[in-house]
Amino acid sequence: MEKNELSLRRSRSIQAVLSDGYRLYARHFLRLVRSSWIHALFYALAFGFTMAIFFTNILPLWMQHCSLSSELPVWIGSILLFIVAAILLAVAGGVAPLQQHAQTDSISAPRHWWGRWPWKLTLRSIVRLPKMLWTLVRRKPGKLISVCLIMLLVVLVTTMLFMLPAVVMAIANIEASTGRAVGDDVQMPEHLFTLNFATFAVCGLLQAYIHLSTLFPLYYLWGNERK
């Protein structure tokens, strides 16, 4: 059934690229989680740490026009850590399973409870990604833009629904920092860093799999354009 319906080797319209991509993701979601849950956890912790530093330390100083020299190195380091986590998650939960699907029309569960650690594939993917993106941009940029805009809308809607606590926390932090900048005596909870970290880390775990889903329509779009 899957070979006829979701095989990479057939042409698709924009609607079919999106529907089949998300259908493939939903059909194998539990296997993808087993392959990448450690990477997703690493992603969530890195995201929570980065956002906690920004809202607890960076934003209040920036709103008060104070020097950021003491806080920036740690924040930049956390951003780099988050980028590494995002790449590992994308490869373990997206690129590696999709490569398997391109070869066999199926995605198998990992043999071990800790999932896959595709280090060699990560390096190869980083090298090949610019060429793959250039193939999409060069051949049919309009189709790529259309697919990306629709996926962006899906990501925004699902993020607002599933990450509402993080959105509320971000708004509260911004309002508190704005109030302190104009001299208001704003009382924030104790252990604000821990509260920010926990909120953004939990929501970051949901965000990891929301963002991971975008690779699957791009997989079918790339399959169309390489024919």
Coordinates of N, CA, C and O in Angstrom, one line a residue, residues 119-187:
W119 N 26.2 9.9 12.7 CA 27.2 10.9 12.6 C 27.8 11.1 11.2 O 27.9 12.2 10.7
K120 N 28.1 10.0 10.5 CA 28.6 10.1 9.2 C 27.5 10.7 8.3 O 27.9 11.5 7.4
L121 N 26.3 10.3 8.4 CA 25.2 10.9 7.6 C 25.0 12.3 7.9 O 24.7 13.1 7.0
T122 N 25.2 12.8 9.2 CA 25.1 14.2 9.5 C 26.1 15.0 8.7 O 25.8 16.0 8.1
L123 N 27.4 14.5 8.6 CA 28.4 15.3 7.9 C 28.1 15.3 6.4 O 28.2 16.3 5.7
R124 N 27.7 14.1 5.9 CA 27.3 14.1 4.5 C 26.1 15.0 4.1 O 26.1 15.6 3.1
S125 N 25.2 15.0 5.0 CA 24.0 15.9 4.8 C 24.4 17.3 4.8 O 23.8 18.1 4.0
I126 N 25.2 17.8 5.7 CA 25.6 19.1 5.7 C 26.3 19.5 4.4 O 26.2 20.6 3.9
V127 N 27.1 18.6 3.9 CA 27.8 18.9 2.6 C 26.9 18.9 1.4 O 27.0 19.7 0.6
R128 N 25.9 18.0 1.4 CA 25.0 17.9 0.3 C 23.8 18.8 0.3 O 23.2 19.1 -0.7
L129 N 23.5 19.3 1.5 CA 22.3 20.2 1.6 C 22.3 21.4 0.7 O 21.3 21.7 0.0
P130 N 23.4 22.2 0.6 CA 23.4 23.3 -0.3 C 23.0 22.9 -1.8 O 22.3 23.6 -2.5
K131 N 23.6 21.8 -2.2 CA 23.3 21.3 -3.6 C 21.9 21.0 -3.8 O 21.2 21.3 -4.8
M132 N 21.3 20.3 -2.8 CA 19.9 19.9 -2.8 C 19.0 21.1 -2.9 O 18.0 21.2 -3.6
L133 N 19.3 22.1 -2.0 CA 18.5 23.3 -2.0 C 18.6 24.1 -3.3 O 17.6 24.7 -3.8
W134 N 19.8 24.1 -3.8 CA 20.0 24.8 -5.1 C 19.2 24.2 -6.2 O 18.7 24.9 -7.1
T135 N 19.1 22.9 -6.2 CA 18.3 22.1 -7.2 C 16.9 22.6 -7.1 O 16.2 22.9 -8.2
L136 N 16.3 22.7 -5.9 CA 15.0 23.2 -5.8 C 14.8 24.6 -6.2 O 13.8 25.0 -6.9
V137 N 15.7 25.5 -5.8 CA 15.6 26.9 -6.1 C 15.8 27.1 -7.6 O 15.0 28.0 -8.2
R138 N 16.7 26.4 -8.2 CA 17.0 26.6 -9.7 C 15.9 26.2 -10.6 O 15.6 26.8 -11.6
R139 N 15.3 25.0 -10.3 CA 14.3 24.4 -11.2 C 12.9 25.0 -11.1 O 12.3 25.4 -12.1
K140 N 12.4 25.1 -9.9 CA 11.0 25.6 -9.8 C 10.9 26.4 -8.5 O 10.3 26.0 -7.5
P141 N 11.4 27.6 -8.5 CA 11.4 28.4 -7.3 C 10.0 28.8 -6.8 O 9.7 28.8 -5.6
G142 N 9.0 28.9 -7.8 CA 7.7 29.3 -7.4 C 7.0 28.1 -6.6 O 6.3 28.4 -5.6
K143 N 7.3 26.9 -7.0 CA 6.7 25.8 -6.3 C 7.3 25.6 -4.9 O 6.6 25.4 -3.9
L144 N 8.6 25.9 -4.8 CA 9.3 25.8 -3.5 C 8.7 26.9 -2.6 O 8.4 26.6 -1.4
I145 N 8.6 28.1 -3.1 CA 8.0 29.2 -2.3 C 6.6 28.9 -1.8 O 6.3 29.1 -0.6
S146 N 5.8 28.4 -2.7 CA 4.4 28.0 -2.3 C 4.4 27.0 -1.2 O 3.6 27.1 -0.2
V147 N 5.2 25.9 -1.4 CA 5.2 24.9 -0.3 C 5.7 25.4 1.0 O 5.1 25.1 2.1
C148 N 6.7 26.2 0.9 CA 7.3 26.8 2.2 C 6.3 27.8 2.9 O 6.3 27.8 4.1
L149 N 5.6 28.6 2.1 CA 4.6 29.5 2.7 C 3.5 28.7 3.4 O 3.1 29.1 4.5
I150 N 3.0 27.7 2.8 CA 2.0 26.9 3.4 C 2.5 26.2 4.7 O 1.8 26.2 5.7
M151 N 3.7 25.6 4.6 CA 4.3 25.0 5.8 C 4.5 26.0 6.9 O 4.3 25.7 8.1
L152 N 4.9 27.2 6.5 CA 5.1 28.3 7.5 C 3.8 28.6 8.2 O 3.8 28.7 9.5
L153 N 2.7 28.6 7.5 CA 1.4 28.9 8.1 C 1.0 27.7 9.1 O 0.6 28.0 10.2
V154 N 1.3 26.5 8.6 CA 1.0 25.4 9.5 C 1.8 25.4 10.8 O 1.3 25.2 11.9
V155 N 3.1 25.7 10.6 CA 4.0 25.8 11.8 C 3.5 26.9 12.8 O 3.5 26.7 14.0
L156 N 3.2 28.1 12.2 CA 2.7 29.2 13.1 C 1.4 28.8 13.8 O 1.3 29.1 15.0
V157 N 0.5 28.2 13.1 CA -0.8 27.8 13.8 C -0.5 26.8 14.9 O -1.0 26.9 16.0
T158 N 0.2 25.7 14.5 CA 0.4 24.7 15.5 C 1.3 25.2 16.7 O 1.1 24.7 17.8
T159 N 2.2 26.0 16.4 CA 3.1 26.6 17.5 C 2.2 27.4 18.4 O 2.4 27.3 19.7
M160 N 1.3 28.2 17.9 CA 0.4 29.0 18.8 C -0.5 28.1 19.6 O -0.8 28.4 20.8
L161 N -0.9 26.9 19.1 CA -1.8 26.0 19.8 C -1.0 25.2 20.9 O -1.5 25.1 22.0
F162 N 0.1 24.7 20.5 CA 0.8 23.7 21.4 C 1.9 24.4 22.2 O 2.3 23.8 23.2
M163 N 2.2 25.6 21.9 CA 3.3 26.3 22.7 C 2.7 27.5 23.4 O 3.5 28.5 23.6
L164 N 1.5 27.5 23.7 CA 0.8 28.7 24.3 C 1.5 29.1 25.6 O 1.7 30.2 25.9
P165 N 1.9 28.1 26.5 CA 2.6 28.5 27.7 C 3.9 29.3 27.4 O 4.2 30.3 28.1
A166 N 4.7 28.9 26.4 CA 5.9 29.6 26.1 C 5.6 31.0 25.5 O 6.3 32.0 25.8
V167 N 4.5 31.1 24.7 CA 4.1 32.4 24.2 C 3.7 33.3 25.3 O 4.1 34.5 25.4
V168 N 2.9 32.8 26.3 CA 2.5 33.6 27.4 C 3.7 34.0 28.3 O 3.8 35.2 28.7
M169 N 4.6 33.1 28.5 CA 5.8 33.4 29.2 C 6.7 34.5 28.5 O 7.2 35.4 29.2
A170 N 6.8 34.4 27.2 CA 7.5 35.4 26.5 C 6.9 36.8 26.6 O 7.6 37.8 26.8
I171 N 5.6 36.8 26.5 CA 4.9 38.1 26.6 C 5.1 38.7 28.0 O 5.3 39.9 28.2
A172 N 5.0 37.9 29.0 CA 5.1 38.3 30.4 C 6.6 38.9 30.6 O 6.7 39.9 31.3
N173 N 7.5 38.2 30.1 CA 8.9 38.6 30.2 C 9.1 40.0 29.5 O 9.8 40.9 30.0
I174 N 8.6 40.1 28.3 CA 8.7 41.4 27.6 C 8.1 42.5 28.3 O 8.6 43.6 28.5
E175 N 6.8 42.3 28.8 CA 6.1 43.4 29.6 C 6.9 43.7 30.9 O 7.0 44.9 31.2
A176 N 7.4 42.7 31.6 CA 8.2 43.0 32.8 C 9.4 43.8 32.5 O 9.8 44.8 33.2
S177 N 10.2 43.4 31.4 CA 11.4 44.1 31.1 C 11.1 45.5 30.6 O 11.9 46.5 30.9
T178 N 10.0 45.7 29.9 CA 9.6 47.1 29.5 C 9.3 47.9 30.7 O 9.7 49.1 30.7
G179 N 8.6 47.3 31.7 CA 8.2 48.1 32.9 C 9.4 48.5 33.7 O 9.5 49.6 34.1
R180 N 10.4 47.6 33.8 CA 11.6 47.9 34.6 C 12.4 49.0 33.8 O 13.0 49.8 34.5
A181 N 12.3 49.0 32.5 CA 13.1 50.0 31.7 C 12.6 51.4 31.9 O 13.4 52.3 31.9
V182 N 11.3 51.5 32.2 CA 10.7 52.9 32.4 C 10.6 53.2 33.9 O 10.0 54.2 34.3
G183 N 11.1 52.4 34.8 CA 11.2 52.7 36.2 C 10.1 52.1 37.0 O 10.0 52.4 38.2
D184 N 9.2 51.2 36.5 CA 8.1 50.6 37.3 C 8.7 49.5 38.1 O 9.7 48.8 37.7
D185 N 8.2 49.4 39.3 CA 8.7 48.3 40.3 C 7.9 47.1 40.0 O 6.9 46.7 40.6
V186 N 8.4 46.3 39.0 CA 7.7 45.1 38.6 C 8.3 43.9 39.4 O 9.5 43.7 39.4
Q187 N 7.4 43.2 40.0 CA 7.8 42.1 40.8 C 7.7 40.8 40.0 O 6.6 40.4 39.5

